[in-house]
XYZ file of C-alpha atoms in Angstrom:
698
model
C -102.292 25.257 -52.586
C -103.538 25.672 -48.977
C -106.384 23.103 -49.215
C -103.398 20.456 -50.567
C -101.288 21.009 -47.604
C -104.183 20.379 -45.022
C -105.265 17.443 -47.363
C -101.579 16.202 -46.718
C -101.494 16.971 -42.760
C -104.498 15.213 -42.645
C -103.412 11.798 -44.374
C -102.473 10.591 -41.041
C -99.865 7.485 -40.438
C -102.500 5.284 -42.336
C -101.260 6.210 -45.780
C -97.974 5.014 -47.014
C -94.596 6.316 -46.720
C -94.293 7.017 -50.209
C -97.990 8.694 -51.133
C -96.911 11.604 -47.994
C -93.568 12.083 -49.090
C -94.930 12.588 -52.652
C -97.359 15.273 -50.806
C -94.341 17.055 -49.168
C -92.304 16.942 -52.113
C -94.760 18.867 -53.658
C -95.158 21.567 -51.018
C -90.963 21.843 -50.872
C -90.877 22.364 -54.834
C -93.529 25.122 -54.787
C -92.049 26.904 -51.735
C -88.525 26.700 -53.599
C -90.089 28.705 -56.566
C -91.055 31.440 -54.404
C -87.904 32.995 -54.105
C -89.180 35.975 -52.252
C -90.186 33.914 -49.365
C -86.634 31.780 -49.400
C -84.927 34.519 -49.034
C -81.933 32.927 -51.161
C -79.538 34.819 -52.912
C -79.985 35.459 -56.796
C -76.662 33.777 -58.647
C -77.065 36.003 -61.346
C -77.777 39.658 -61.986
C -76.643 43.000 -63.557
C -74.186 45.137 -62.124
C -74.630 48.655 -60.298
C -72.578 51.057 -62.122
C -71.047 54.014 -60.131
C -67.685 55.332 -58.748
C -65.056 54.131 -58.781
C -62.811 52.962 -55.410
C -59.625 53.860 -54.575
C -56.926 51.177 -54.600
C -55.328 50.202 -51.082
C -53.190 46.948 -49.333
C -55.181 43.875 -49.378
C -55.606 42.078 -46.275
C -54.227 38.413 -46.093
C -56.030 36.080 -44.599
C -55.238 35.264 -41.096
C -56.334 32.594 -38.563
C -57.184 34.290 -35.291
C -55.407 37.324 -36.317
C -51.954 34.994 -37.319
C -50.475 33.796 -40.495
C -52.541 30.661 -40.802
C -48.735 28.677 -41.387
C -48.585 29.320 -37.613
C -51.341 27.544 -36.906
C -51.522 24.806 -39.479
C -53.146 21.612 -38.393
C -55.176 23.423 -35.449
C -58.078 24.586 -34.956
C -61.628 23.992 -37.249
C -61.870 24.717 -40.670
C -65.659 25.829 -41.744
C -64.983 27.075 -45.116
C -64.614 30.977 -44.482
C -61.819 33.192 -45.017
C -60.740 35.516 -41.532
C -59.177 38.960 -42.623
C -58.522 41.505 -40.116
C -59.623 45.155 -40.702
C -56.250 46.677 -39.314
C -54.922 44.724 -42.095
C -56.893 46.409 -44.761
C -57.171 49.264 -46.306
C -58.657 52.157 -44.782
C -58.755 56.034 -43.891
C -60.262 55.299 -40.310
C -58.018 54.641 -37.112
C -56.163 51.589 -36.263
C -56.880 51.285 -32.417
C -54.902 48.965 -30.734
C -52.966 46.797 -29.977
C -54.065 46.446 -26.279
C -54.807 44.439 -23.377
C -56.506 46.455 -21.033
C -59.762 44.889 -19.850
C -63.056 46.772 -20.844
C -61.525 48.387 -23.721
C -62.451 48.234 -27.395
C -59.084 46.737 -28.591
C -58.872 44.074 -25.704
C -61.922 42.301 -27.425
C -61.332 42.365 -30.535
C -59.552 39.648 -32.596
C -55.690 40.162 -32.388
C -56.123 42.734 -30.170
C -56.525 45.538 -32.644
C -59.772 46.980 -34.876
C -60.361 49.975 -36.973
C -63.060 52.643 -35.875
C -64.443 54.508 -38.399
C -66.369 57.949 -38.322
C -68.893 58.748 -40.794
C -67.697 59.025 -44.050
C -64.740 56.405 -43.445
C -64.312 53.189 -44.681
C -62.150 50.084 -44.488
C -62.228 48.229 -47.637
C -61.009 43.975 -48.241
C -60.229 42.526 -51.546
C -61.850 39.016 -51.294
C -58.976 36.232 -50.929
C -61.530 33.751 -53.113
C -64.721 33.376 -54.916
C -67.293 34.375 -52.219
C -71.232 35.405 -52.022
C -71.462 36.112 -48.280
C -69.944 38.126 -45.437
C -69.722 38.320 -41.775
C -68.910 41.595 -40.148
C -67.603 41.330 -36.658
C -68.105 45.127 -35.186
C -69.239 47.653 -32.552
C -71.060 50.546 -32.505
C -71.852 52.955 -29.147
C -74.487 51.864 -26.639
C -77.921 54.412 -26.006
C -76.950 56.371 -23.293
C -79.099 54.471 -21.009
C -78.088 51.218 -21.972
C -80.451 49.014 -24.366
C -78.649 49.345 -27.545
C -79.194 51.193 -30.746
C -79.140 50.741 -34.514
C -76.871 52.204 -37.082
C -76.682 51.326 -41.072
C -73.237 50.414 -42.523
C -72.961 50.817 -46.354
C -71.566 47.528 -48.625
C -70.364 48.448 -51.788
C -68.515 45.882 -54.044
C -66.135 46.701 -56.948
C -63.846 45.152 -59.739
C -60.225 44.151 -58.529
C -58.635 47.725 -59.776
C -60.544 50.933 -60.683
C -63.519 49.470 -61.827
C -67.088 50.805 -61.283
C -69.248 49.478 -58.195
C -71.239 46.065 -59.003
C -73.330 46.001 -56.488
C -74.399 48.069 -53.094
C -76.105 46.673 -49.860
C -76.830 48.030 -46.699
C -76.339 46.714 -43.230
C -78.137 47.366 -40.336
C -75.943 46.841 -37.318
C -77.306 46.894 -33.808
C -75.487 47.097 -29.759
C -79.038 45.643 -28.575
C -76.902 42.514 -27.902
C -73.727 43.935 -26.639
C -72.555 46.390 -23.933
C -72.724 44.761 -20.638
C -71.806 46.373 -17.440
C -70.756 46.308 -13.618
C -70.348 43.009 -11.647
C -71.129 39.631 -12.447
C -73.988 38.609 -13.737
C -73.760 42.147 -15.189
C -76.588 45.056 -15.988
C -77.853 46.627 -19.063
C -77.672 50.107 -17.353
C -74.137 52.194 -17.971
C -75.567 54.180 -14.692
C -76.084 51.542 -12.596
C -74.370 51.899 -9.006
C -72.184 48.743 -7.808
C -74.520 45.244 -7.822
C -72.463 44.059 -4.796
C -71.018 46.453 -2.983
C -70.132 43.975 -0.327
C -67.810 42.617 -2.493
C -63.933 43.235 -3.013
C -63.218 44.981 -6.403
C -59.918 45.780 -7.690
C -60.889 49.284 -8.503
C -60.255 50.451 -5.051
C -58.585 47.340 -3.564
C -61.504 47.327 -1.083
C -64.813 45.948 -0.239
C -67.031 49.368 -0.826
C -69.790 49.089 1.860
C -67.027 48.645 4.440
C -64.800 51.281 3.745
C -64.873 54.935 4.946
C -64.871 57.122 3.398
C -67.140 55.381 0.607
C -65.240 55.217 -2.594
C -66.421 56.413 -5.653
C -66.752 54.329 -8.430
C -66.531 55.576 -11.960
C -69.548 54.961 -14.195
C -70.173 53.257 -16.377
C -68.471 50.593 -14.200
C -66.600 47.799 -16.327
C -68.090 48.061 -19.434
C -67.831 44.980 -21.702
C -68.912 42.803 -24.439
C -68.784 45.363 -26.870
C -69.049 43.407 -30.408
C -71.360 41.533 -32.390
C -71.572 40.188 -35.740
C -73.865 40.045 -38.647
C -74.097 38.142 -41.897
C -74.750 39.133 -45.191
C -75.615 37.379 -48.466
C -74.203 39.535 -51.237
C -76.644 38.422 -53.916
C -74.307 36.893 -56.421
C -70.864 35.587 -56.423
C -67.950 37.607 -56.271
C -64.114 36.879 -57.607
C -61.238 36.736 -55.977
C -59.751 39.970 -55.797
C -62.740 42.222 -56.081
C -63.509 44.451 -53.182
C -65.689 44.883 -50.258
C -66.127 48.482 -49.121
C -67.548 48.716 -45.448
C -68.721 52.772 -45.232
C -70.288 54.127 -42.294
C -72.989 56.899 -43.852
C -73.510 60.353 -43.310
C -75.415 60.576 -39.838
C -74.476 57.379 -38.686
C -72.791 55.832 -35.361
C -68.937 55.742 -35.099
C -68.415 52.012 -36.259
C -65.520 49.682 -34.810
C -64.688 46.852 -37.605
C -62.652 44.271 -35.973
C -62.712 41.653 -39.108
C -64.556 40.671 -42.039
C -65.254 36.573 -43.002
C -66.216 35.867 -46.277
C -67.400 32.403 -47.973
C -68.708 30.755 -51.000
C -72.107 29.804 -49.611
C -73.786 26.653 -51.441
C -77.253 26.972 -52.699
C -79.994 25.817 -50.345
C -80.119 22.296 -49.493
C -83.812 20.705 -50.918
C -85.423 17.621 -48.954
C -88.434 16.542 -51.010
C -88.871 13.695 -49.461
C -89.430 15.067 -45.709
C -92.222 16.477 -43.627
C -92.145 19.800 -44.441
C -93.101 22.243 -41.483
C -94.714 24.537 -44.009
C -97.457 21.923 -44.884
C -98.234 22.015 -40.974
C -98.823 25.851 -40.952
C -95.513 27.199 -40.130
C -94.977 30.970 -41.674
C -91.332 31.477 -43.432
C -92.031 35.182 -42.987
C -91.808 35.258 -39.551
C -94.996 37.257 -38.870
C -96.832 34.059 -37.023
C -95.166 32.287 -34.575
C -94.196 28.552 -35.953
C -93.784 26.810 -32.699
C -96.968 24.541 -32.900
C -96.415 24.032 -36.537
C -93.079 22.606 -36.335
C -94.160 20.272 -33.379
C -96.758 19.137 -35.442
C -94.159 18.335 -38.017
C -92.260 16.456 -35.897
C -95.105 14.619 -34.527
C -96.181 13.636 -38.215
C -92.639 12.684 -38.895
C -92.080 10.484 -36.131
C -95.521 8.617 -37.145
C -94.382 8.306 -41.132
C -90.656 7.492 -40.152
C -89.605 10.775 -42.095
C -87.485 13.551 -41.457
C -88.435 16.964 -40.912
C -87.560 19.959 -43.296
C -87.402 23.418 -42.849
C -87.254 25.068 -45.626
C -85.697 28.769 -46.512
C -87.383 31.640 -44.366
C -87.531 32.768 -40.896
C -89.541 31.324 -38.581
C -90.519 32.778 -35.464
C -90.202 30.504 -32.167
C -90.754 31.751 -28.662
C -90.203 28.456 -26.524
C -88.700 25.253 -26.902
C -89.170 22.570 -29.194
C -88.755 19.235 -27.534
C -87.307 16.931 -29.815
C -86.477 13.266 -29.176
C -86.071 10.338 -31.917
C -86.334 12.626 -34.506
C -84.091 14.250 -37.519
C -84.542 18.048 -38.287
C -82.583 19.485 -41.180
C -82.542 22.909 -42.598
C -81.640 24.455 -46.241
C -78.672 25.639 -44.541
C -77.806 28.091 -41.982
C -77.353 30.711 -44.516
C -81.148 30.271 -45.408
C -83.070 28.812 -42.692
C -83.332 30.849 -39.717
C -85.322 29.948 -36.299
C -85.676 33.301 -34.563
C -87.492 34.112 -31.260
C -88.024 36.864 -28.840
C -87.288 36.515 -25.026
C -90.427 35.900 -23.223
C -90.891 36.741 -19.683
C -92.807 34.196 -17.443
C -95.846 34.591 -15.483
C -94.255 33.245 -12.523
C -90.731 31.453 -12.276
C -90.646 27.888 -13.492
C -89.920 24.805 -11.349
C -86.367 25.140 -12.830
C -85.797 28.700 -11.638
C -86.040 30.221 -15.033
C -87.631 33.724 -15.289
C -87.609 33.620 -18.987
C -88.182 31.281 -22.056
C -87.283 31.522 -25.691
C -86.286 29.842 -28.666
C -84.295 26.786 -28.149
C -84.273 22.887 -29.225
C -84.084 20.814 -26.153
C -84.070 17.367 -25.032
C -86.033 15.717 -22.614
C -84.626 16.453 -18.936
C -82.264 13.542 -17.907
C -84.508 12.918 -14.869
C -87.347 11.893 -17.371
C -84.896 9.457 -19.118
C -83.595 12.230 -21.405
C -83.663 12.097 -25.262
C -81.949 9.965 -27.973
C -81.722 9.349 -31.502
C -81.820 13.114 -32.389
C -79.919 14.658 -35.160
C -80.126 18.548 -35.916
C -78.444 20.502 -38.826
C -78.177 23.115 -41.210
C -80.407 25.632 -39.595
C -79.369 29.323 -37.775
C -80.875 29.732 -34.178
C -81.237 33.418 -33.608
C -82.062 34.525 -29.819
C -83.355 37.540 -28.297
C -80.920 37.357 -24.680
C -80.079 40.716 -23.817
C -78.681 40.029 -20.347
C -77.529 37.201 -18.033
C -79.911 35.213 -15.810
C -77.934 32.059 -14.814
C -81.310 30.351 -13.702
C -82.942 30.668 -17.200
C -83.200 28.051 -19.854
C -82.843 30.306 -22.821
C -79.868 28.432 -24.391
C -79.836 27.454 -28.307
C -79.710 23.749 -27.595
C -80.399 22.125 -24.288
C -81.637 19.098 -22.238
C -80.025 15.530 -22.671
C -79.276 14.040 -25.811
C -78.041 10.819 -26.064
C -76.814 8.705 -29.253
C -77.352 12.278 -31.292
C -75.711 14.674 -33.857
C -75.598 18.557 -34.193
C -73.947 19.940 -37.133
C -74.039 22.775 -39.333
C -75.892 25.196 -37.114
C -75.310 28.879 -36.317
C -76.188 29.991 -32.955
C -76.313 33.778 -32.218
C -77.873 35.893 -29.027
C -78.946 33.101 -26.662
C -77.635 32.307 -23.057
C -75.657 29.810 -24.022
C -75.276 27.673 -27.422
C -75.143 24.415 -26.270
C -75.224 23.609 -22.823
C -76.130 19.767 -21.880
C -77.557 18.548 -18.579
C -76.865 15.002 -18.215
C -76.212 12.018 -17.649
C -76.208 11.527 -21.402
C -73.660 9.982 -23.828
C -72.892 9.464 -27.279
C -73.493 13.134 -28.378
C -71.391 14.198 -31.638
C -71.102 18.263 -32.456
C -69.572 19.206 -35.484
C -69.337 22.263 -37.921
C -71.125 24.375 -35.842
C -70.614 28.337 -35.326
C -71.844 30.018 -32.123
C -71.181 33.675 -31.445
C -72.438 36.538 -29.003
C -73.544 34.703 -26.463
C -74.205 35.796 -22.588
C -72.534 32.784 -21.040
C -70.891 29.648 -22.742
C -70.405 28.493 -26.034
C -70.795 24.520 -25.307
C -71.078 23.275 -21.805
C -71.026 19.334 -21.025
C -72.333 19.369 -17.669
C -72.970 16.544 -15.124
C -72.165 12.948 -16.547
C -71.841 13.457 -20.042
C -69.878 10.657 -21.492
C -68.432 9.254 -24.707
C -69.344 12.765 -26.883
C -67.156 14.647 -29.350
C -67.270 18.190 -29.966
C -65.131 18.403 -33.351
C -64.396 21.101 -35.973
C -66.740 24.144 -34.315
C -66.119 27.800 -34.645
C -66.992 29.786 -31.122
C -66.588 33.339 -30.829
C -67.392 36.121 -28.416
C -68.859 34.238 -25.471
C -69.646 35.590 -21.848
C -68.032 32.354 -20.358
C -66.297 29.621 -21.181
C -66.514 28.814 -24.779
C -66.077 25.303 -24.283
C -66.457 23.753 -20.968
C -66.590 19.786 -19.389
C -68.287 20.424 -15.941
C -68.234 17.133 -13.789
C -71.178 18.576 -11.035
C -71.877 15.752 -8.776
C -71.269 12.967 -11.790
C -67.953 13.123 -13.615
C -67.786 13.460 -17.402
C -65.911 10.627 -19.027
C -64.113 9.824 -21.914
C -64.994 13.150 -24.210
C -62.960 15.153 -26.629
C -63.012 18.450 -27.467
C -60.774 18.268 -31.340
C -60.148 20.667 -33.538
C -62.311 23.729 -32.794
C -61.446 27.332 -32.561
C -62.081 29.757 -29.834
C -62.072 33.567 -30.110
C -62.472 36.080 -27.734
C -64.271 34.674 -24.996
C -65.067 37.981 -22.911
C -65.010 36.270 -19.454
C -63.485 33.008 -18.096
C -61.764 30.424 -20.893
C -61.478 29.236 -23.982
C -61.520 25.692 -22.934
C -62.242 24.715 -19.498
C -62.358 21.199 -17.900
C -63.784 21.057 -14.185
C -62.961 17.350 -13.039
C -63.826 14.188 -14.867
C -62.031 11.350 -16.598
C -60.039 10.193 -19.611
C -60.906 13.122 -21.568
C -59.216 14.597 -24.008
C -58.648 18.196 -25.735
C -56.716 18.231 -29.111
C -55.840 20.319 -31.895
C -57.931 23.279 -30.994
C -56.895 26.898 -31.530
C -57.478 29.557 -28.622
C -57.119 32.949 -28.970
C -57.495 36.444 -27.162
C -59.379 35.601 -24.013
C -60.184 38.817 -22.149
C -60.344 38.468 -18.653
C -60.848 36.300 -15.494
C -59.652 33.060 -17.409
C -57.229 32.135 -20.076
C -56.803 29.644 -23.146
C -56.947 26.293 -21.263
C -57.745 25.681 -17.856
C -57.555 22.647 -15.638
C -59.797 23.045 -12.525
C -61.025 21.574 -9.304
C -63.470 24.426 -8.796
C -67.310 24.737 -8.919
C -67.947 21.638 -6.891
C -66.759 19.490 -9.819
C -65.913 15.924 -8.946
C -62.264 15.047 -8.792
C -59.671 14.318 -11.496
C -59.234 11.034 -12.194
C -57.618 8.536 -14.620
C -55.996 10.684 -17.258
C -56.510 13.930 -18.867
C -54.609 14.304 -22.185
C -54.213 18.156 -23.621
C -52.434 17.408 -26.899
C -51.483 19.623 -29.781
C -53.384 22.704 -29.260
C -52.266 26.338 -29.592
C -53.178 29.436 -27.749
C -52.556 32.841 -29.104
C -52.186 36.129 -27.114
C -53.383 34.065 -23.591
C -52.183 34.515 -20.398
C -54.378 37.119 -19.363
C -54.648 39.245 -16.078
C -57.285 38.533 -13.632
C -58.568 41.449 -11.961
C -59.555 39.599 -8.708
C -56.074 38.100 -7.976
C -54.268 41.052 -9.868
C -51.538 38.981 -11.064
C -51.015 37.450 -14.717
C -52.262 34.014 -15.585
C -50.793 31.338 -17.485
C -52.179 30.688 -21.050
C -52.748 27.119 -19.700
C -53.499 26.843 -15.892
C -54.032 24.477 -13.429
C -56.280 25.635 -10.593
C -56.530 23.350 -7.223
C -59.287 25.250 -5.233
C -61.482 22.209 -3.726
C -59.424 19.264 -4.234
C -55.987 17.927 -4.754
C -55.550 17.515 -8.620
C -53.453 14.356 -9.057
C -54.765 12.372 -12.142
C -52.101 11.427 -14.925
C -52.460 14.967 -16.759
C -50.223 14.924 -20.204
C -49.376 18.085 -21.904
C -48.167 17.193 -25.290
C -47.417 18.815 -28.321
C -48.986 21.980 -27.536
C -47.869 25.598 -28.627
C -48.294 28.789 -26.795
C -47.929 31.744 -28.657
C -47.765 35.400 -27.859
C -48.345 34.975 -24.424
C -49.367 38.291 -22.224
C -48.083 37.107 -19.023
C -47.062 33.284 -18.578
C -47.409 30.076 -20.762
C -47.852 27.893 -17.788
C -49.437 28.301 -14.534
C -50.022 26.061 -11.357
C -51.679 27.860 -8.727
C -54.129 27.688 -5.620
C -56.161 30.331 -3.665
C -54.273 31.900 -0.882
C -57.067 30.635 1.662
C -56.224 26.790 0.723
C -52.845 26.991 -0.076
C -51.911 24.542 2.619
C -54.871 21.900 1.809
C -54.185 21.257 -1.866
C -51.328 20.283 -4.596
C -51.137 19.685 -8.023
C -48.835 16.720 -8.956
C -48.556 14.341 -11.752
C -48.795 16.876 -14.378
C -46.326 16.018 -17.632
C -45.241 18.811 -20.175
C -43.620 17.014 -23.359
C -42.694 18.502 -26.694
C -43.961 22.073 -25.894
C -43.144 25.554 -27.808
C -43.632 28.680 -26.271
C -43.102 31.520 -28.301
C -42.933 34.937 -26.477
C -43.837 35.121 -22.793
C -44.577 38.908 -20.780
C -43.265 36.922 -17.865
C -42.550 33.536 -17.089
C -42.729 30.456 -18.706
C -43.755 28.791 -15.827
C -45.655 30.269 -12.776
C -45.724 27.864 -9.740
C -47.933 29.427 -7.059
C -49.122 25.788 -5.325
C -47.444 22.820 -3.791
C -46.923 19.901 -5.884
C -44.669 18.909 -8.989
C -44.293 18.704 -12.605
C -42.221 17.123 -15.040
C -40.784 18.766 -18.163
C -39.202 17.362 -21.166
C -38.659 18.881 -24.957
C -39.905 22.320 -23.623
C -39.000 24.815 -26.192
C -38.739 28.552 -25.325
C -38.052 31.866 -26.716
C -38.465 35.635 -25.999
C -39.393 35.265 -22.530
C -40.113 38.114 -21.043
C -38.797 37.085 -17.157
C -37.354 34.382 -15.348
C -38.018 31.540 -16.791
C -39.471 29.539 -13.834
C -41.618 31.834 -10.792
C -41.203 29.425 -8.224
C -43.371 30.770 -5.130
C -44.949 27.330 -4.369
C -47.288 27.638 -1.291
C -45.618 30.931 -0.250
C -44.292 29.814 2.753
C -40.597 30.325 1.849
C -39.297 27.492 4.047
C -35.360 26.909 4.027
C -35.377 23.793 2.027
C -37.197 25.445 -0.918
C -40.464 25.676 -2.535
C -43.046 23.259 -1.721
C -43.329 22.561 -6.059
C -40.535 20.578 -7.983
C -39.656 20.515 -11.026
C -38.563 17.504 -12.653
C -36.040 18.262 -15.859
C -36.510 14.954 -18.323
C -34.258 16.681 -20.910
C -34.521 18.303 -23.912
C -35.671 21.707 -22.333
C -34.149 25.153 -23.823
C -34.471 28.311 -24.673
C -35.381 31.342 -23.044
C -34.955 34.840 -22.940
C -32.545 38.003 -21.607
C -31.963 35.945 -18.020
C -30.823 32.720 -19.836
C -32.051 29.361 -20.351
C -35.803 29.035 -18.779
C -34.993 26.069 -17.240
C -31.696 26.492 -15.776
C -30.011 23.829 -13.366
C -29.927 26.626 -10.741
C -33.842 26.786 -10.756
C -34.010 22.905 -9.677
C -35.557 21.076 -8.258
C -37.584 24.052 -6.390
C -35.511 26.742 -6.281
C -37.734 30.030 -4.662
C -37.846 32.189 -7.492
C -40.814 34.197 -6.444
C -41.957 37.481 -7.801
C -45.242 38.200 -6.996
C -45.965 40.935 -9.934
C -42.889 40.859 -12.233
C -42.421 43.373 -14.870
C -44.098 42.831 -18.037
C -42.258 42.857 -21.400
C -44.295 42.429 -24.015
C -43.132 39.852 -26.374
C -42.709 40.232 -30.178
C -45.190 38.665 -32.940
C -44.765 34.816 -33.254
C -42.929 33.555 -36.348
C -42.002 30.243 -37.565
C -40.128 28.231 -35.361
């Protein structure tokens, strides 16, 4: 076989496309027959008989830990069913719900999970046929940091009282979890403060300017506790059959947050593409395959073929530069591009200290790349800390007139970070999890581009962001994506730009220093101009606590830090559910409170179900209009209007305009009462929090 592969490579562009395709078809067919290399599951097999399993409750299918009917039509649909561990049968301990930062419950989906000691289990009844599961979990760090590994037994049994039909073991790791200290964090749980010259909440002081020097407990600010692991089950199990996760004797205490299950299609085969195996790629992952993939790309461009990466694990420890090429995998459960993080001998020109696996367009300064189409594979990095100058992202560079679909990206710094100017990029149907920074960031002049139907979970910064740094992002859309548990910052963040849209998204469980949706004039962004449409989104358990300001944020918050926000902003048809503090916040920072304002924001057809404090918190000058804003289970006065904190006799510097149809409230009466209009000062800097009841059908 090796001689025929070499011959195919040597044929060159002079041979016909048909003969080249035929050669690659032979290679692909041969490799697909080698199931041991493919890593594909067997779709039939005998049962493994064993002891029976105890009956218990069946965990309901949820979306963002809610009844799916409450978020119908919002967020992504990638074909998997989510089940929360706290709703499953277990002999472990349910933890939470809780929202306190630096705790396991706060970072869990739904703010709750199940902790299992050795010998304990959590058991899920499959809601539909499935041959694959994904488990979100947390295990302890090593005493000195760096993580550990620990087994988790997986057994599968018939619907009620039947014998065990299958057993597998997952090897869990905390090597990509557990960060500590101040931003940008440390892997060392025993580290002293990274920046003792910065103010910290814990002592309400600047430590190195305080006498006596405060004692700071260690580990300081532990966070980023969870990770995910996927498992092909080896055959298809039917609805009602049981998946039991058991921590074996001698293993580490394990917290299980949720399990996703799905029926994964068979591997995709492309017989008419340039198969990377023909150029020396190693599907076992023992040898580096970067050069082989480069050769396949070069050949495919000459022969006008696609590049095909078959099932297997391919080691790639650097960037693959892509331009005018289509690269397809067999599916992201089968084709895995996996890389080590590599320390560079000297810093790169862009400041990078490391490199690692990633598919990158050319730099925008060099014209960028175009006509790039990536689909059907996983990218698994090896990023265990955060170095902001590093280019160790799953996808990067500038990609115009391109598409990215069906990827699974884990353990890179940012899943996808684009540095424009660039245009007409479409990103659909991807899963991005367990990042130390952003999920997807449109940075600098990204225009006419769409991010739709993606799931982003457990990022270390904004899950989805448009950042108009130096050049504005324009005519971009974030539509029908699901964002869960961003550990730091926001679910969706828009920093400047013109005529952008945020629509139909589902954002749940932001943790700290951010919230569900942010509209911010910060980070040097260009001003907001034209329009911004925020339409038909749902946030769940947002409105978090900002540890720097020591106040609660809104589920959606507008922040005028560096410029006025005065573009036409339409917030229409959005639902803000189970808000820990406020549903809506408009704010400026105290040092610039008399410099900047927020105006021309319009709220219409909004539903607010549960606030720990107010519906609206205004901590800035300006004004907004409200029409058909319906609220219930409001924990404090409906409007907390502080304006610019000047408290003048003429009232607050922030004006509310009632356009009618606003109703509902809580124990204090209507949320938008006549006595609050147009600018009554109702300022309570830190009101008492009344935890709202769980959301329900309106």
